[in-house]
mmCIF file of C-alpha atoms in Angstrom:
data_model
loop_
_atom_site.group_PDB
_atom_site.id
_atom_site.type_symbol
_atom_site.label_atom_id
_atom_site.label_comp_id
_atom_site.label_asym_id
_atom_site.label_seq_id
_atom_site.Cartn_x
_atom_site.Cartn_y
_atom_site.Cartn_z
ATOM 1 C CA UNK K 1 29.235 -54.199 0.077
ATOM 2 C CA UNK K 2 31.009 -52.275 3.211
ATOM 3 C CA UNK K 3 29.993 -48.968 3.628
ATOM 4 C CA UNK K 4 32.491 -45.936 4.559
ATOM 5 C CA UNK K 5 32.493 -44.808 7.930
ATOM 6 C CA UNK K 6 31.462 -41.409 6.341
ATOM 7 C CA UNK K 7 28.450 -43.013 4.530
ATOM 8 C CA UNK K 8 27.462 -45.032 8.221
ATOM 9 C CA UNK K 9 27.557 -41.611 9.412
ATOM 10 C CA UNK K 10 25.618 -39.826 6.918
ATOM 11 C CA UNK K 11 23.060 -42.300 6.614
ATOM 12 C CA UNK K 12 21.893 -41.731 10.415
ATOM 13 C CA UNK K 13 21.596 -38.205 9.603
ATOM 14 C CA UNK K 14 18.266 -36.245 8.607
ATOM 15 C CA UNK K 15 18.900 -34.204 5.975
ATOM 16 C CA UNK K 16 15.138 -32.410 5.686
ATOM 17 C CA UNK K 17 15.390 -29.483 8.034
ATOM 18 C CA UNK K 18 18.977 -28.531 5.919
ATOM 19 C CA UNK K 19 17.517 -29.018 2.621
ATOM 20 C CA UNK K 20 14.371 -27.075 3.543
ATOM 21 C CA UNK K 21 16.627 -24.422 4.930
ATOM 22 C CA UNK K 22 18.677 -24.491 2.217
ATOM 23 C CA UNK K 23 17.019 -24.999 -0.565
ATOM 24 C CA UNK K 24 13.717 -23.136 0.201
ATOM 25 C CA UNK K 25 13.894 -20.983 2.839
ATOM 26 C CA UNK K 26 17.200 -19.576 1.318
ATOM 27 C CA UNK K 27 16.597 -19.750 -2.626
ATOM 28 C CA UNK K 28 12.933 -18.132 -2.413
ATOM 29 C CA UNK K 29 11.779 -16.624 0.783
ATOM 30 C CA UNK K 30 15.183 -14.637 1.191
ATOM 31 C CA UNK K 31 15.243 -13.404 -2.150
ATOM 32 C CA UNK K 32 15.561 -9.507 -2.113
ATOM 33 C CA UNK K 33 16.744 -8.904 -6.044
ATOM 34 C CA UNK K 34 13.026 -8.272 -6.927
ATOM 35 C CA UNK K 35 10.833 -6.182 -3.720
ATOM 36 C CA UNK K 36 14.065 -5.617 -1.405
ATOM 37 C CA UNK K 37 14.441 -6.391 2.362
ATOM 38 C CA UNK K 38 11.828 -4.559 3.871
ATOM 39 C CA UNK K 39 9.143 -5.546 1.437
ATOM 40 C CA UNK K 40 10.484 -8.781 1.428
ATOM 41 C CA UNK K 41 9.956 -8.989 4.974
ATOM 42 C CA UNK K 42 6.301 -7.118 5.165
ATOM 43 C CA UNK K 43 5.277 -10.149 2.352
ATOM 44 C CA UNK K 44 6.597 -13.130 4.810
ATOM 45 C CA UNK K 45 4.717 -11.246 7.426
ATOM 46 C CA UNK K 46 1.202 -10.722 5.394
ATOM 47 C CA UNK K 47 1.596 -14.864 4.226
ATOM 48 C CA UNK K 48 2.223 -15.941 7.839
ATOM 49 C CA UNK K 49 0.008 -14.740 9.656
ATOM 50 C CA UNK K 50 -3.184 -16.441 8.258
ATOM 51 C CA UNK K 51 -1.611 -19.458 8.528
ATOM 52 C CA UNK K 52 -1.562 -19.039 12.986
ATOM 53 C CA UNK K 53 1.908 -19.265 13.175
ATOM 54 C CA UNK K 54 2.309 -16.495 15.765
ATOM 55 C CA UNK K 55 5.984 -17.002 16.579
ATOM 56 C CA UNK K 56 7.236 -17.120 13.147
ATOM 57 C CA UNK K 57 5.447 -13.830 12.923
ATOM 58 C CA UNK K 58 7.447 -12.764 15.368
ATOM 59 C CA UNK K 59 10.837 -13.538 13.846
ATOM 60 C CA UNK K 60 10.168 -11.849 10.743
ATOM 61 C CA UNK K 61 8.948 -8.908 12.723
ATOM 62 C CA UNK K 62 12.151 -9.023 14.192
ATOM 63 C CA UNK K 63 13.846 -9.426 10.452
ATOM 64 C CA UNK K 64 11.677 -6.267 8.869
ATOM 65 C CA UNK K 65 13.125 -3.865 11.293
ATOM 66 C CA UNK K 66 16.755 -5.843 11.069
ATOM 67 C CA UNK K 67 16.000 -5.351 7.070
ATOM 68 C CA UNK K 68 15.601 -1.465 8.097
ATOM 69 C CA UNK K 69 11.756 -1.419 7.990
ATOM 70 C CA UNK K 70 9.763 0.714 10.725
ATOM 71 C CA UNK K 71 7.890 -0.324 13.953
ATOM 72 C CA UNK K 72 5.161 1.677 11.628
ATOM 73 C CA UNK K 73 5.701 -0.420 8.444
ATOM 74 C CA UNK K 74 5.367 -3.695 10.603
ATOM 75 C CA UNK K 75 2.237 -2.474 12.390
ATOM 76 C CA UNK K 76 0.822 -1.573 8.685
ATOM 77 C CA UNK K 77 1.510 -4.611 7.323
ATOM 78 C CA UNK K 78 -0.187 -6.750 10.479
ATOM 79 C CA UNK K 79 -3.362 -4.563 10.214
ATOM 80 C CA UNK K 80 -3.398 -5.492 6.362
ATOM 81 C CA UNK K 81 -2.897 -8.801 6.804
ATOM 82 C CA UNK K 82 -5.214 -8.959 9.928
ATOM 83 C CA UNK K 83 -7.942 -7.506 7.877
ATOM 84 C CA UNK K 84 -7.477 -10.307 5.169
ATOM 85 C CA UNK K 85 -7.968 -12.667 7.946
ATOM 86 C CA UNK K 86 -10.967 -11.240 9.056
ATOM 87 C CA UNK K 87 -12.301 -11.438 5.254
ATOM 88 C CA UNK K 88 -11.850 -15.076 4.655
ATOM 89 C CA UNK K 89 -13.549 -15.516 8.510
ATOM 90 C CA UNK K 90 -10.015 -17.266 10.068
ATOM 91 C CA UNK K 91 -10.072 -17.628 13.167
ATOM 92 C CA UNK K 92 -6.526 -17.239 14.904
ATOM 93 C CA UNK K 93 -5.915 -19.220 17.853
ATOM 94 C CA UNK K 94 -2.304 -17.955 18.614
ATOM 95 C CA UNK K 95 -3.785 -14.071 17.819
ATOM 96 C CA UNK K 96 -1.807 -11.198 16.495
ATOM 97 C CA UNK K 97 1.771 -10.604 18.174
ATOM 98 C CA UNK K 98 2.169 -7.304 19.014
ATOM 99 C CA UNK K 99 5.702 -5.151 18.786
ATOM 100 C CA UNK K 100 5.510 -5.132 22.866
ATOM 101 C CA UNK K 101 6.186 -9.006 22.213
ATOM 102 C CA UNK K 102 9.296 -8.676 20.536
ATOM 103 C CA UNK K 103 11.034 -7.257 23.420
ATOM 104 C CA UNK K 104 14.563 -4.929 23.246
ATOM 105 C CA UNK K 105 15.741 -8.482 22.087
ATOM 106 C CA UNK K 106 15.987 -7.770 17.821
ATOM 107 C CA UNK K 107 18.915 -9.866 16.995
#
């Protein structure tokens, strides 16, 4: 059976970073009906940072004060999360970013 040139095409594409995109990062981490956009944000924040994933941190620092959160509410919300980190004994490698990290650069 001869293939389309579409389906040659397609079939040398991957597919996983759209569908993740797509289809998790879109349908359930951007979700805003139920907290909002800045709590929204401060959550993605709190359940990244244990995992030592300093710059995605940093990007949804960036997206909590895009979302129309505070410098305060992000500093809050890394000293909460910091001190679950320091309860279950992590130890971060990458550290904590700091709002000096993000730069002027928000967008």
């Amino acid at each position: 059976m001869k293939l389309s040139p579409w389906m040659t095409i397609l079939g040398r594409v991957d597919f996983s970073g759209v569908l993740t995109v797509h289809l998790e990062y879109g349908s359930y981490l951007s979700e805003t009906k139920v907290l909002g956009p800045v709590a929204t944000s401060m959550t993605t924040i709190a359940a990244l940072l244990p995992l030592d994933v300093p710059t995605q941190v940093k990007w949804h620092m960036r997206g909590l004060i895009r979302n129309g959160g505070s410098e305060a509410e992000v500093l809050e919300t890394l000293e909460l999360a910091s001190s679950v980190v320091d309860l279950a004994e992590i130890t971060l490698k990458g550290g904590i970013p700091k709002l000096s990290d993000l730069g002027d650069r928000l967008f």
